[in-house]
Short mmCIF file of C-alpha atoms in Angstrom, two decimals:
data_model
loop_
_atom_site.label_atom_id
_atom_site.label_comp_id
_atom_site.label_asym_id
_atom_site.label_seq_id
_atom_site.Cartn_x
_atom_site.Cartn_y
_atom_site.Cartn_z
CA UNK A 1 -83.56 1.45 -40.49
CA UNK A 2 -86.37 1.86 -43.30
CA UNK A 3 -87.95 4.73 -43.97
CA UNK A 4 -91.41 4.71 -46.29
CA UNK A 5 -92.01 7.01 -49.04
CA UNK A 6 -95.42 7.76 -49.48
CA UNK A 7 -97.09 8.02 -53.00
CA UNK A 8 -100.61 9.56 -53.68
CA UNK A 9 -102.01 9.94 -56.97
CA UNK A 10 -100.52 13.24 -57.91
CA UNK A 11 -97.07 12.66 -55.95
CA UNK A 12 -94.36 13.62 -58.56
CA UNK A 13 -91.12 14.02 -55.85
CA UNK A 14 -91.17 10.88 -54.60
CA UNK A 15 -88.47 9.16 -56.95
CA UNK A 16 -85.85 12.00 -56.31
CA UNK A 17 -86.44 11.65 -52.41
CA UNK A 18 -85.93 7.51 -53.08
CA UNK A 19 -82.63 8.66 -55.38
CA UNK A 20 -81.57 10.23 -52.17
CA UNK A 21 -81.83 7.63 -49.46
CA UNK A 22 -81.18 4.89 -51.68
CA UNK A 23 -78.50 5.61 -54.07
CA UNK A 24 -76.19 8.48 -52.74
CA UNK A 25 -76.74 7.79 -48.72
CA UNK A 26 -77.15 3.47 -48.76
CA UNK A 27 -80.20 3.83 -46.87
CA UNK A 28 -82.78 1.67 -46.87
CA UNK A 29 -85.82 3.47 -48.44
CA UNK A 30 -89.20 2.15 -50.32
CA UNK A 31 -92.08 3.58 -52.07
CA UNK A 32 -95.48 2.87 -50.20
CA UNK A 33 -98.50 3.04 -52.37
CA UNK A 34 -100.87 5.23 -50.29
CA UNK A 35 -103.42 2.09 -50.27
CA UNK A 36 -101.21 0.25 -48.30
CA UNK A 37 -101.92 1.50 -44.90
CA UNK A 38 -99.98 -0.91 -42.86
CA UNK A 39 -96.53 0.99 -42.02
CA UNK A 40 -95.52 -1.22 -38.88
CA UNK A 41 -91.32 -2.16 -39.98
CA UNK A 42 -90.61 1.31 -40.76
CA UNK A 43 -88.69 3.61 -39.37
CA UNK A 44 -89.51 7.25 -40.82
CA UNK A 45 -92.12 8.66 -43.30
CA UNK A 46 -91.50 11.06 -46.46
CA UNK A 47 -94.29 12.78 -47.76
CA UNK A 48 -92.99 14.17 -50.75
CA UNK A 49 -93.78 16.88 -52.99
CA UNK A 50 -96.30 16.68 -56.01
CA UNK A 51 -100.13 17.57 -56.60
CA UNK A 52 -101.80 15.18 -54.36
CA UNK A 53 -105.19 14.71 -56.24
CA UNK A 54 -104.51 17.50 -58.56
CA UNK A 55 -104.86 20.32 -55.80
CA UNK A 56 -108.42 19.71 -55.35
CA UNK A 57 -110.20 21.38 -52.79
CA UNK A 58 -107.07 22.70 -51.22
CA UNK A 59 -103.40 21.29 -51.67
CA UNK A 60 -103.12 18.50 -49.55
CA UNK A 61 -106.97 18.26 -48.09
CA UNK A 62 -108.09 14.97 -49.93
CA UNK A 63 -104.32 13.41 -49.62
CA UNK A 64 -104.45 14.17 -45.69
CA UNK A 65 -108.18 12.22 -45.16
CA UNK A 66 -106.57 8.99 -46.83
CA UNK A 67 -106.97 6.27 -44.74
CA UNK A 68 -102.93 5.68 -44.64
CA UNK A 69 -102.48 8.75 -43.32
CA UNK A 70 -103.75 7.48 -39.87
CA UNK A 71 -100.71 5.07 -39.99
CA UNK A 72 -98.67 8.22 -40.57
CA UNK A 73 -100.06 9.69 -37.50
CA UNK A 74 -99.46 6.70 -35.51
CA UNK A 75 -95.98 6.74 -36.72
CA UNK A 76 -95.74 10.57 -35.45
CA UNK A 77 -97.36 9.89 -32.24
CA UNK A 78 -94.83 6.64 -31.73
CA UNK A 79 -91.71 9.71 -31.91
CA UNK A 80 -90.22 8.59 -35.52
CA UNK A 81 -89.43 11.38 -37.89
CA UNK A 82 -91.96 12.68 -40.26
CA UNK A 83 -90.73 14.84 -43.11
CA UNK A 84 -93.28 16.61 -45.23
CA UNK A 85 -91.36 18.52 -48.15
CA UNK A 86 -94.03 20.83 -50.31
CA UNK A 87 -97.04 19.28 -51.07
CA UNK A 88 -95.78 17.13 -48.22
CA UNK A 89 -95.87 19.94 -45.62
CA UNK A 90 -99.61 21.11 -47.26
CA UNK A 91 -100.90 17.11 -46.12
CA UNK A 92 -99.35 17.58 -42.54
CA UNK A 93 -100.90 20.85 -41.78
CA UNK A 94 -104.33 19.89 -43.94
CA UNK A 95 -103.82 16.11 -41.07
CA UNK A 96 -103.18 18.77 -38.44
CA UNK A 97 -99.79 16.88 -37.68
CA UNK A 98 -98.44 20.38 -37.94
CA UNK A 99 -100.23 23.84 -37.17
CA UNK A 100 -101.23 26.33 -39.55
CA UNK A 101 -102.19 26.30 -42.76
CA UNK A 102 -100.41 27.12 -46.68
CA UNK A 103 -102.29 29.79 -48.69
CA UNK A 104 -102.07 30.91 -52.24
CA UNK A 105 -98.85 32.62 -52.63
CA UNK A 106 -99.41 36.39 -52.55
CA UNK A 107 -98.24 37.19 -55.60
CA UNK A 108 -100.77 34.27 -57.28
CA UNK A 109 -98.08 32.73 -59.52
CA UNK A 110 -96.44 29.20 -59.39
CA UNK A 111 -92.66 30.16 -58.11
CA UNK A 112 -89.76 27.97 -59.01
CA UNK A 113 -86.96 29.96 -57.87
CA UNK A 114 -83.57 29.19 -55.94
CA UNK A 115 -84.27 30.27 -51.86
CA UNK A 116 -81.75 31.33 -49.26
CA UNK A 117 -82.88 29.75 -46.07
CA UNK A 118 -81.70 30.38 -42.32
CA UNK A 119 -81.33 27.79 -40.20
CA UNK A 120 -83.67 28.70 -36.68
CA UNK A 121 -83.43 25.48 -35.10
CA UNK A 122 -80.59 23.09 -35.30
CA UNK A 123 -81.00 20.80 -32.58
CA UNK A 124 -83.53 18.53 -34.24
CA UNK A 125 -83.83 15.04 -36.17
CA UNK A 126 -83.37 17.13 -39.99
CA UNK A 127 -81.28 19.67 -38.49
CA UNK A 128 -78.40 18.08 -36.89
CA UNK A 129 -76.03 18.70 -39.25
CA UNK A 130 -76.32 22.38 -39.67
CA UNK A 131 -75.30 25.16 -37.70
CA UNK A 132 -77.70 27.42 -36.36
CA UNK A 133 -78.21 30.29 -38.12
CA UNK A 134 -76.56 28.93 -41.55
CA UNK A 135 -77.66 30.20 -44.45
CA UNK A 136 -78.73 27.65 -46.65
CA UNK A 137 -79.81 27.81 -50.63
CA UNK A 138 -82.69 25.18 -51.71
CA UNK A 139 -85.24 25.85 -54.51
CA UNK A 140 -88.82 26.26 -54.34
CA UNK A 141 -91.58 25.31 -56.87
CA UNK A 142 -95.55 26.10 -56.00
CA UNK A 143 -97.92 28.51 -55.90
CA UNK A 144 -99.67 27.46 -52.17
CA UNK A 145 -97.10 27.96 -50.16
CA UNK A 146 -97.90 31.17 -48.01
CA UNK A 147 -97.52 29.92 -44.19
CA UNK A 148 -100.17 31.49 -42.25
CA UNK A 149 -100.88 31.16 -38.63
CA UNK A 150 -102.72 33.17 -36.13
CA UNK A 151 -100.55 36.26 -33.98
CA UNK A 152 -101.39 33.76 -30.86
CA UNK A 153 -100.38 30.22 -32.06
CA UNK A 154 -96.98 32.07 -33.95
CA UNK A 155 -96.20 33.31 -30.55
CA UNK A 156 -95.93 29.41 -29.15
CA UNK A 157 -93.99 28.11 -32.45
CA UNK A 158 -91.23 30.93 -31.81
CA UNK A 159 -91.16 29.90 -28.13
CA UNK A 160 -90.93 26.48 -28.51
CA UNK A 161 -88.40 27.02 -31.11
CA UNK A 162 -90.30 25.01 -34.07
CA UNK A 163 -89.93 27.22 -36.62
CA UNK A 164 -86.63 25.62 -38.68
CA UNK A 165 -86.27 27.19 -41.27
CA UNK A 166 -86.95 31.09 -42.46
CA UNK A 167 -86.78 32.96 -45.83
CA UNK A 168 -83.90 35.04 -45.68
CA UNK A 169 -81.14 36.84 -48.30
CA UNK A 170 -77.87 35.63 -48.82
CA UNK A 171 -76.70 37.38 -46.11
CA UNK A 172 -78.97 35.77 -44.20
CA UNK A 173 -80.93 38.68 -43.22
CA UNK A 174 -84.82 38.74 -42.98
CA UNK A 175 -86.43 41.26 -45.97
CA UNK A 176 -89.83 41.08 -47.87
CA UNK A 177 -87.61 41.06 -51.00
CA UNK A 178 -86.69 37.27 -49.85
CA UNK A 179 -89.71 36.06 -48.53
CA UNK A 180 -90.85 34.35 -52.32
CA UNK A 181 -94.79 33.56 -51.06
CA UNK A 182 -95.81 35.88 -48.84
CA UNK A 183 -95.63 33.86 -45.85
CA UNK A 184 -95.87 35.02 -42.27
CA UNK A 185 -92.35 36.21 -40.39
CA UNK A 186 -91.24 34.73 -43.75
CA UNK A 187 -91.62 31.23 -42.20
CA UNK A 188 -90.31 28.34 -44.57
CA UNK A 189 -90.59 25.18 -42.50
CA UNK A 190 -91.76 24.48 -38.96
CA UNK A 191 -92.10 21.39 -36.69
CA UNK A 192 -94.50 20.28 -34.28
CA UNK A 193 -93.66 20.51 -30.80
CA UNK A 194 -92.08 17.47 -30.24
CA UNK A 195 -89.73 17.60 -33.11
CA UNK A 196 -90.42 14.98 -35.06
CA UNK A 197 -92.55 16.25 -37.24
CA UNK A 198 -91.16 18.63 -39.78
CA UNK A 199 -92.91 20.15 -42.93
CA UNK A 200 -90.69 22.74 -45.29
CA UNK A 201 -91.83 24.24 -48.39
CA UNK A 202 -88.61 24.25 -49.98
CA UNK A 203 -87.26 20.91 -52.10
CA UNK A 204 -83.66 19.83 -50.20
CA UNK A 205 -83.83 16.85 -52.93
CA UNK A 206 -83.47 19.06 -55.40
CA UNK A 207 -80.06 20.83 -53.68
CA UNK A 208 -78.34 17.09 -52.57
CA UNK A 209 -76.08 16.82 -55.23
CA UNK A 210 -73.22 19.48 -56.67
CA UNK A 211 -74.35 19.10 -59.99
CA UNK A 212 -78.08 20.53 -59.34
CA UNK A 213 -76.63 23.63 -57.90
CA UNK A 214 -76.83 23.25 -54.20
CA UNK A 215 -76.23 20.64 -51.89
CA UNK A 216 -77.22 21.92 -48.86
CA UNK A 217 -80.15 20.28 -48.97
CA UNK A 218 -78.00 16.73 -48.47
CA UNK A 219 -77.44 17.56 -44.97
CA UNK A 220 -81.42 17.50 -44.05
CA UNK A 221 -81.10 14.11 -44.53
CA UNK A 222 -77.59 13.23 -43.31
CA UNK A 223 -79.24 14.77 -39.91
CA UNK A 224 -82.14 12.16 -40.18
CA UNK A 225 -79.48 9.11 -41.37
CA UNK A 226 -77.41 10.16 -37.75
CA UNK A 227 -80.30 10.14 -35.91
CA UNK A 228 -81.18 6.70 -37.04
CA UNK A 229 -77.41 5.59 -36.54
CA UNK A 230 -77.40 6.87 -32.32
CA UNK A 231 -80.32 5.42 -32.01
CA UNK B 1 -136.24 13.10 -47.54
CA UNK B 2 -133.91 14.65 -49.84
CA UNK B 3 -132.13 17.72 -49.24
CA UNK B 4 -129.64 20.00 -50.91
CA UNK B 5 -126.66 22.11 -49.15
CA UNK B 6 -125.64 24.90 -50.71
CA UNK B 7 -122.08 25.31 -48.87
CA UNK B 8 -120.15 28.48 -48.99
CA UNK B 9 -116.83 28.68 -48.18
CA UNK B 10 -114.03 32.03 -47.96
CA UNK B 11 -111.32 33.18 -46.27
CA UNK B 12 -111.62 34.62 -43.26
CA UNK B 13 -112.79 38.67 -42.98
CA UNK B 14 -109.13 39.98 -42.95
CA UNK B 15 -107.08 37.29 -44.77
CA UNK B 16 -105.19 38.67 -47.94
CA UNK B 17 -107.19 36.99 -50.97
CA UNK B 18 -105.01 37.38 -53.87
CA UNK B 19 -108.07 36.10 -56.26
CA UNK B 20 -110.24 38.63 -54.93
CA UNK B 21 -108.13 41.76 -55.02
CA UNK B 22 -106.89 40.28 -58.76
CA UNK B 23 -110.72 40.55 -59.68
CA UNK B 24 -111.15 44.10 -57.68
CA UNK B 25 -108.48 45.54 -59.90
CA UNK B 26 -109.61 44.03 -63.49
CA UNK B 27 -113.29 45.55 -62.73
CA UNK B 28 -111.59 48.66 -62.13
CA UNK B 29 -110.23 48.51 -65.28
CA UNK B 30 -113.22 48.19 -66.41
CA UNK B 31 -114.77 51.55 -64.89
CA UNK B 32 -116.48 50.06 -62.26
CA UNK B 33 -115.58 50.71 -58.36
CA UNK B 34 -116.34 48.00 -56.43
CA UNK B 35 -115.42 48.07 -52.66
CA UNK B 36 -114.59 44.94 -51.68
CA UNK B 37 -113.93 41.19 -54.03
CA UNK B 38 -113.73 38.45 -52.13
CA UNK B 39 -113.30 35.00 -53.85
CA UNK B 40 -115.23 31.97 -52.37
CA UNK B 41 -115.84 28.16 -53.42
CA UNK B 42 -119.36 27.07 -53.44
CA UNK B 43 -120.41 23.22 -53.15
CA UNK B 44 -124.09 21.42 -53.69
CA UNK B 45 -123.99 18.45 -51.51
CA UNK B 46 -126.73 16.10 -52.00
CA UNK B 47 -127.90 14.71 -49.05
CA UNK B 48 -130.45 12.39 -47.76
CA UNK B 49 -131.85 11.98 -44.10
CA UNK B 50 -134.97 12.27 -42.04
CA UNK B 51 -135.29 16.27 -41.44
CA UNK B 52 -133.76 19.09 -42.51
CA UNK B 53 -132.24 20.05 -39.15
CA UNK B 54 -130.53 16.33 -39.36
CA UNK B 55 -129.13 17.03 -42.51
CA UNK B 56 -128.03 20.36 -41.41
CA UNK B 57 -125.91 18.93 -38.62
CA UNK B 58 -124.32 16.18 -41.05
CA UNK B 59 -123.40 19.20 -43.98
CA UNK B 60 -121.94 21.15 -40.60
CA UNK B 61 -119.71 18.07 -39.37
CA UNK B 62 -118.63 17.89 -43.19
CA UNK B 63 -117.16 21.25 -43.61
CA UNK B 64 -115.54 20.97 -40.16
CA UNK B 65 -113.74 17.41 -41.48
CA UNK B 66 -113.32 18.42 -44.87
CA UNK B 67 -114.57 21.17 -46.74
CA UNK B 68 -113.62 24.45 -44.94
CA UNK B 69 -110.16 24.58 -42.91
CA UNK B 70 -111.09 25.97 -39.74
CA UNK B 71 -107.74 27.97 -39.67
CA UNK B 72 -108.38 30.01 -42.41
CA UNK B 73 -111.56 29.71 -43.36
CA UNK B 74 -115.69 31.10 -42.86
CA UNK B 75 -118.63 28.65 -44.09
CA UNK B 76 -122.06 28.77 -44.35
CA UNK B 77 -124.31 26.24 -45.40
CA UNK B 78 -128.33 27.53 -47.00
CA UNK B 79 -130.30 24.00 -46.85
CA UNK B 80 -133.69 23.48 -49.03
CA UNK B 81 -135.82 20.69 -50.15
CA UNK B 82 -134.38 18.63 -53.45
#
């Protein structure tokens, strides 16, 4: 197994996602320079979190029309796991590899805060090793991450169960007080519809290891080394 | 032929626009009482091709590709000789 970490100009995540795979799970993980579009030998894509070309236009936009992000897609389309974390999850709805779109938050302010999350859907590739409905705490840091989505195409992500993650208390219930952004049915991470695909605004590399805080975030990836392993 | 687009892109009629409401209030403050802000981006895209309408059509496939996200977003492009 190999899974490619992508770097744009701008990308500022992608060494504590590589301290992940690499040194605390012994998975085999490399950087990949976003003007290397050949991704055949891997197994899995990170896009991680940064400002992808400084934000310009909107977060994600120019990052998304790279040419490396049609390997991406062909990755996607071949069933292996895509994880967009942050500005990650902005390039994967900006590629349309997931649906909907991240706004300014609604408060305009940058947020770096500690998040409760709930876990909606356990039975995918990042999920595995949660239970549903666990209550989860992983920081946030940006100021574009209000999920928005139209009442119609909301209705099919709840039905097809992709939404994985929501903003919640610690209790785990659903309130405007926890919702940090603004974003619609206080959605914090969905997939696309096969489940491959995931994009979360949150930063589970920040929450992997006790001494950060959190290490909930640990088991997002633990899910995606098991999935590799019963392959 | 050269042409300029004048491209204007906002958020769709409905859409919470944090700028714009942010702007609404500090003109208040001011003693003024707008009705409505809305924040939008404009672009000047340079563009050369054989007639208007044909540059028209290329600034239209632009925003669709790049420029405006069709999920949130309204454009409009106002086209005139460079």
């Amino acid at each position: 197994m190999k899974i490619a970490i992508i770097q744009f100009g701008g990308s500022n995540c992608d060494m504590d996602v590589l301290h992940i795979f690499k040194d605390i799970l012994n998975v085999n993980a490399e950087l990949v320079w976003y003007k290397n579009k050949d991704l055949s030998g891997y197994d899995g894509v990170v896009l991680p979190g940064g400002f992808s070309y400084g934000d310009y236009l909107r977060s994600g936009a120019i990052a998304s029309r790279t040419p490396i992000m049609d390997s991406v897609k062909k990755i996607a389309n071949e069933g292996k796991p895509v994880l967009g974390i942050c500005n990650g999850f902005q390039i994967l709805t900006e590629a349309s590899l997931l649906d909907g779109a991240l706004m300014t938050n609604s408060y305009p302010k940058f947020i770096c805060d500690w998040t409760y999350l709930k876990v909606e859907n356990n039975n995918t590739i990042f999920t595995s090793r949660f239970n549903e409905g666990e209550v989860i705490k992983i920081p946030v840091a940006h100021k574009e991450g209000n999920y928005y989505n139209t009442p119609e195409r909301l209705n099919e992500l709840n039905n097809n169960h992709q939404v994985a993650f929501r903003y919640v208390n610690q209790k785990g219930h659903l309130t405007n007080e926890s919702n940090p952004n603004g974003s619609v049915e206080n959605i914090a991470g969905i997939t696309n519809s096969k489940g491959n695909v995931l994009g979360l605004m949150p930063h589970p590399e920040r929450a992997a290891e006790s001494i950060l805080g959190s290490k909930d975030g640990l088991k997002l990836f633990l899910s995606m080394v098991d999935y590799f392993s019963n392959e | 032929m050269e042409y300029y687009a004048e491209v204007t892109v906002q958020l769709k009629d409905g859409m919470l626009d944090p700028e714009g409401s942010t702007i609404k209030r500090a003109l208040e403050h001011l003693g003024y009482s707008p009705k409505d802000v809305k924040s939008a981006k404009k672009f000047i895209i340079t563009i050369e091709s054989e007639s208007i309408d044909k540059a028209k059509d290329t600034v239209d496939e632009m925003c669709r590709r790049l420029i405006a996200n069709p999920v949130i977003h309204d454009y409009s492009i106002i086209m005139r000789e460079a």
